[in-house]
Structure formats: structure tokens, C-alpha cells
Tab-separated table of C-alpha atoms in Angstrom:
chain	number	residue	atom	x	y	z
F	1	MET	CA	129.387	110.998	40.809
F	2	SER	CA	128.205	107.830	42.605
F	3	PRO	CA	124.946	107.739	44.605
F	4	VAL	CA	125.062	108.092	48.391
F	5	PRO	CA	124.725	104.708	50.155
F	6	MET	CA	121.436	104.084	51.997
F	7	SER	CA	123.257	103.547	55.303
F	8	VAL	CA	124.651	107.100	55.149
F	9	LEU	CA	121.187	108.501	54.392
F	10	ALA	CA	119.683	106.500	57.268
F	11	LEU	CA	122.384	107.754	59.639
F	12	CYS	CA	121.746	111.359	58.581
F	13	ALA	CA	117.998	110.880	59.125
F	14	VAL	CA	118.558	109.456	62.626
F	15	LEU	CA	120.976	112.223	63.599
F	16	GLY	CA	118.623	114.877	62.235
F	17	SER	CA	115.714	113.373	64.200
F	18	LEU	CA	117.774	113.312	67.400
F	19	PHE	CA	118.802	116.930	66.903
F	20	LEU	CA	115.192	117.951	66.302
F	21	ALA	CA	114.053	116.062	69.417
F	22	PHE	CA	116.820	117.762	71.432
F	23	CYS	CA	115.671	121.192	70.222
F	24	ILE	CA	112.023	120.458	71.043
F	25	VAL	CA	112.761	119.157	74.554
F	26	TYR	CA	115.176	122.024	75.222
F	27	SER	CA	112.642	124.655	74.178
F	28	MET	CA	109.778	123.083	76.148
F	29	ARG	CA	111.539	122.185	79.394
F	30	PRO	CA	110.331	123.937	82.535
F	31	SER	CA	112.326	126.684	84.219
F	32	GLY	CA	112.273	128.572	87.497
F	33	THR	CA	111.704	127.296	91.013
F	34	SER	CA	107.947	126.641	90.938
F	35	LEU	CA	106.000	124.492	88.508
F	36	ASN	CA	102.236	123.861	88.587
F	37	LEU	CA	101.211	121.011	86.308
F	38	SER	CA	97.705	120.412	84.987
F	39	ALA	CA	98.463	116.685	84.603
F	40	TRP	CA	101.105	114.179	85.618
F	41	PRO	CA	104.357	114.369	83.649
F	42	SER	CA	104.781	111.304	81.452
F	43	PRO	CA	107.792	109.066	82.094
F	44	ALA	CA	108.929	109.538	78.467
F	45	TRP	CA	108.999	113.322	78.965
F	46	LEU	CA	110.985	112.925	82.203
F	47	TYR	CA	113.508	110.611	80.505
F	48	ALA	CA	113.949	113.095	77.657
F	49	GLN	CA	114.596	115.928	80.127
F	50	ALA	CA	117.039	113.760	82.106
F	51	ALA	CA	118.990	112.946	78.947
F	52	LEU	CA	119.068	116.644	78.117
F	53	THR	CA	120.643	117.484	81.489
F	54	LEU	CA	123.683	115.437	80.480
F	55	LEU	CA	124.366	118.016	77.789
F	56	THR	CA	123.137	121.250	79.347
F	57	LYS	CA	123.560	121.150	83.139
F	58	PRO	CA	126.920	122.114	84.605
F	59	LYS	CA	128.641	119.673	86.971
F	60	SER	CA	128.239	122.073	89.890
F	61	SER	CA	126.404	125.332	90.018
F	62	LYS	CA	126.923	128.164	92.468
F	63	THR	CA	124.075	130.160	90.914
F	64	THR	CA	121.456	127.946	92.584
F	65	GLN	CA	122.242	129.322	96.031
F	66	SER	CA	120.309	132.288	97.331
F	67	LYS	CA	122.516	134.867	98.978
F	68	GLY	CA	122.993	133.919	102.618
F	69	ARG	CA	119.997	131.551	102.678
F	70	GLY	CA	121.268	128.268	101.243
F	71	PHE	CA	119.606	126.650	98.256
F	72	LYS	CA	116.411	127.844	96.592
F	73	ILE	CA	113.228	125.985	97.443
F	74	LEU	CA	111.804	124.141	94.443
F	75	GLN	CA	108.122	123.292	94.235
F	76	VAL	CA	106.284	121.070	91.754
F	77	ALA	CA	102.553	120.413	92.142
F	78	VAL	CA	99.592	119.021	90.230
F	79	THR	CA	96.926	121.746	90.174
F	80	LYS	CA	93.919	119.473	90.690
F	81	PRO	CA	93.222	116.479	92.975
F	82	THR	CA	94.127	113.229	91.242
F	83	PRO	CA	91.929	110.151	91.689
F	84	CYS	CA	93.625	106.795	92.149
F	85	CYS	CA	93.802	104.949	88.849
F	86	PRO	CA	92.315	101.484	89.537
F	87	ARG	CA	94.581	99.844	86.941
F	88	ARG	CA	97.768	101.416	88.373
F	89	LEU	CA	96.676	100.646	91.940
F	90	ALA	CA	95.957	96.986	91.079
F	91	ALA	CA	99.346	96.660	89.354
F	92	PHE	CA	101.097	98.251	92.348
F	93	LEU	CA	99.311	95.973	94.850
F	94	GLN	CA	100.229	92.877	92.848
F	95	LEU	CA	103.846	93.956	92.337
F	96	ALA	CA	104.325	94.914	95.995
F	97	GLY	CA	102.680	91.712	97.266
F	98	PHE	CA	99.559	93.182	98.875
F	99	ASN	CA	96.450	90.967	98.969
F	100	SER	CA	93.597	93.223	97.872
F	101	SER	CA	92.566	96.777	97.160
F	102	GLN	CA	90.023	96.760	100.026
F	103	GLY	CA	90.758	98.953	103.031
F	104	PRO	CA	93.317	101.723	103.342
F	105	LEU	CA	95.962	102.428	100.715
F	106	PRO	CA	99.419	101.109	101.536
F	107	LEU	CA	101.663	103.925	102.774
F	108	SER	CA	104.059	103.408	99.875
F	109	TYR	CA	101.441	103.879	97.106
F	110	PRO	CA	101.121	107.714	97.294
F	111	ILE	CA	104.914	107.926	97.578
F	112	VAL	CA	105.395	105.871	94.414
F	113	GLU	CA	102.739	107.929	92.610
F	114	ALA	CA	104.441	111.188	93.646
F	115	PHE	CA	107.874	110.073	92.479
F	116	ARG	CA	107.301	111.583	89.017
F	117	LEU	CA	106.874	114.978	90.693
F	118	VAL	CA	110.106	114.462	92.648
F	119	ILE	CA	111.973	113.691	89.423
F	120	GLN	CA	110.386	116.727	87.729
F	121	ALA	CA	111.617	118.948	90.604
F	122	MET	CA	115.106	117.471	90.298
F	123	LEU	CA	115.094	118.216	86.561
F	124	LEU	CA	114.401	121.927	87.038
F	125	PRO	CA	117.415	124.037	86.028
F	126	ASP	CA	117.641	125.514	89.550
F	127	PHE	CA	118.154	122.083	91.153
F	128	PRO	CA	121.711	122.219	92.549
F	129	PHE	CA	123.141	119.121	90.872
F	130	ASN	CA	122.556	116.705	88.014
F	131	VAL	CA	119.779	114.178	88.660
F	132	LEU	CA	121.561	111.384	86.784
F	133	GLY	CA	123.808	109.505	89.158
F	134	SER	CA	122.042	110.825	92.257
F	135	VAL	CA	121.396	108.461	95.145
F	136	LEU	CA	118.704	108.764	97.811
F	137	ALA	CA	120.388	108.186	101.160
F	138	ARG	CA	117.425	108.411	103.518
F	139	ASN	CA	113.698	109.011	103.499
F	140	THR	CA	111.339	109.544	106.437
F	141	THR	CA	107.561	109.287	106.174
F	142	THR	CA	104.947	110.186	108.780
F	143	VAL	CA	101.369	108.889	108.544
F	144	TYR	CA	98.733	111.232	109.973
F	145	ARG	CA	95.682	109.269	108.798
F	146	ALA	CA	94.769	106.322	106.611
F	147	MET	CA	93.756	106.941	102.987
F	148	THR	CA	91.405	104.950	100.786
F	149	ALA	CA	91.418	104.462	97.020
F	150	GLU	CA	88.276	106.610	96.737
F	151	GLN	CA	90.061	109.714	98.072
F	152	PRO	CA	91.814	111.859	95.470
F	153	LEU	CA	95.529	112.406	95.943
F	154	ILE	CA	96.605	116.022	96.348
F	155	TYR	CA	100.242	116.821	95.593
């Protein structure tokens, strides 16, 4: 019997690793309608969950509707106030074209920071449709007071 080529062994190792990663992400993904996080979800974790929804989430789900009340309300929150990360704030200000970090935070900064929580809510199994391929049609924001970089963000 001839030895198995290295390319076949490498392919088996890659497929086995992908299957193991799938099993880990599937077993650790959040469930339910409410999720309280002790820290921000990492982008890598969110991407892994999004990829998993391609395989596990039905195209349309009638089970997400509460009887006679429309869709269930989903809530994702960070359990403790989060200080602004100076490095992330500086990168945001430079990328968005703002001059300095002095004065109030730009309105868009807390929104960009909170986007990971929005994605996490959309990845919950009770969200009514698949997050991949979704498009945001409209967003409205109301400012009640100015915020500074020294104030912790509460989500």
C-alpha cells in the first residue's frame, strides 16, 4: 500500500480544524432574548457567529413572533460602564477627519462603539432573519447632551 500524499493529510487537518471550530462556536453561542456581557464581544467572535448562521439559521422563522404581539424584544448590554479607549478614539478621530480629541465626543463615536452590540443582538437565534445580507435603511439619532472622552459609555 502506498503512503497517503501530504496534500491529502493537510486537507484532512484543515477540514478537521474547521469542524472543531464550528462545534466550539455552536456550543458557545448565546441564546435567548437577553444577553448581558461582562466585556465587549470581539470582532473575531462576531464573525465566527455570523458564519455559523449561514449553516444553522433558517431563511425565515415564524417562531420568533410572540403570539399577538409582533416580534420579541432582544436586548444586549455590557454590564459595567466602559471608558473610552484613547487609542480607539484617536484612530476614529483621524479616520473620520476630526481635528482633535479635545471637547465633546463626536455624535458618531458612541454609535460606532455600540455597533458590536447591535451585531451581537442580530446574531441571537431569536432575531427574525439572517444578519448576513441585511441592509440598514434608516437610522435616527437624538442628542440630549454632549459627552466627553472622560465619561464612561453605558450600553
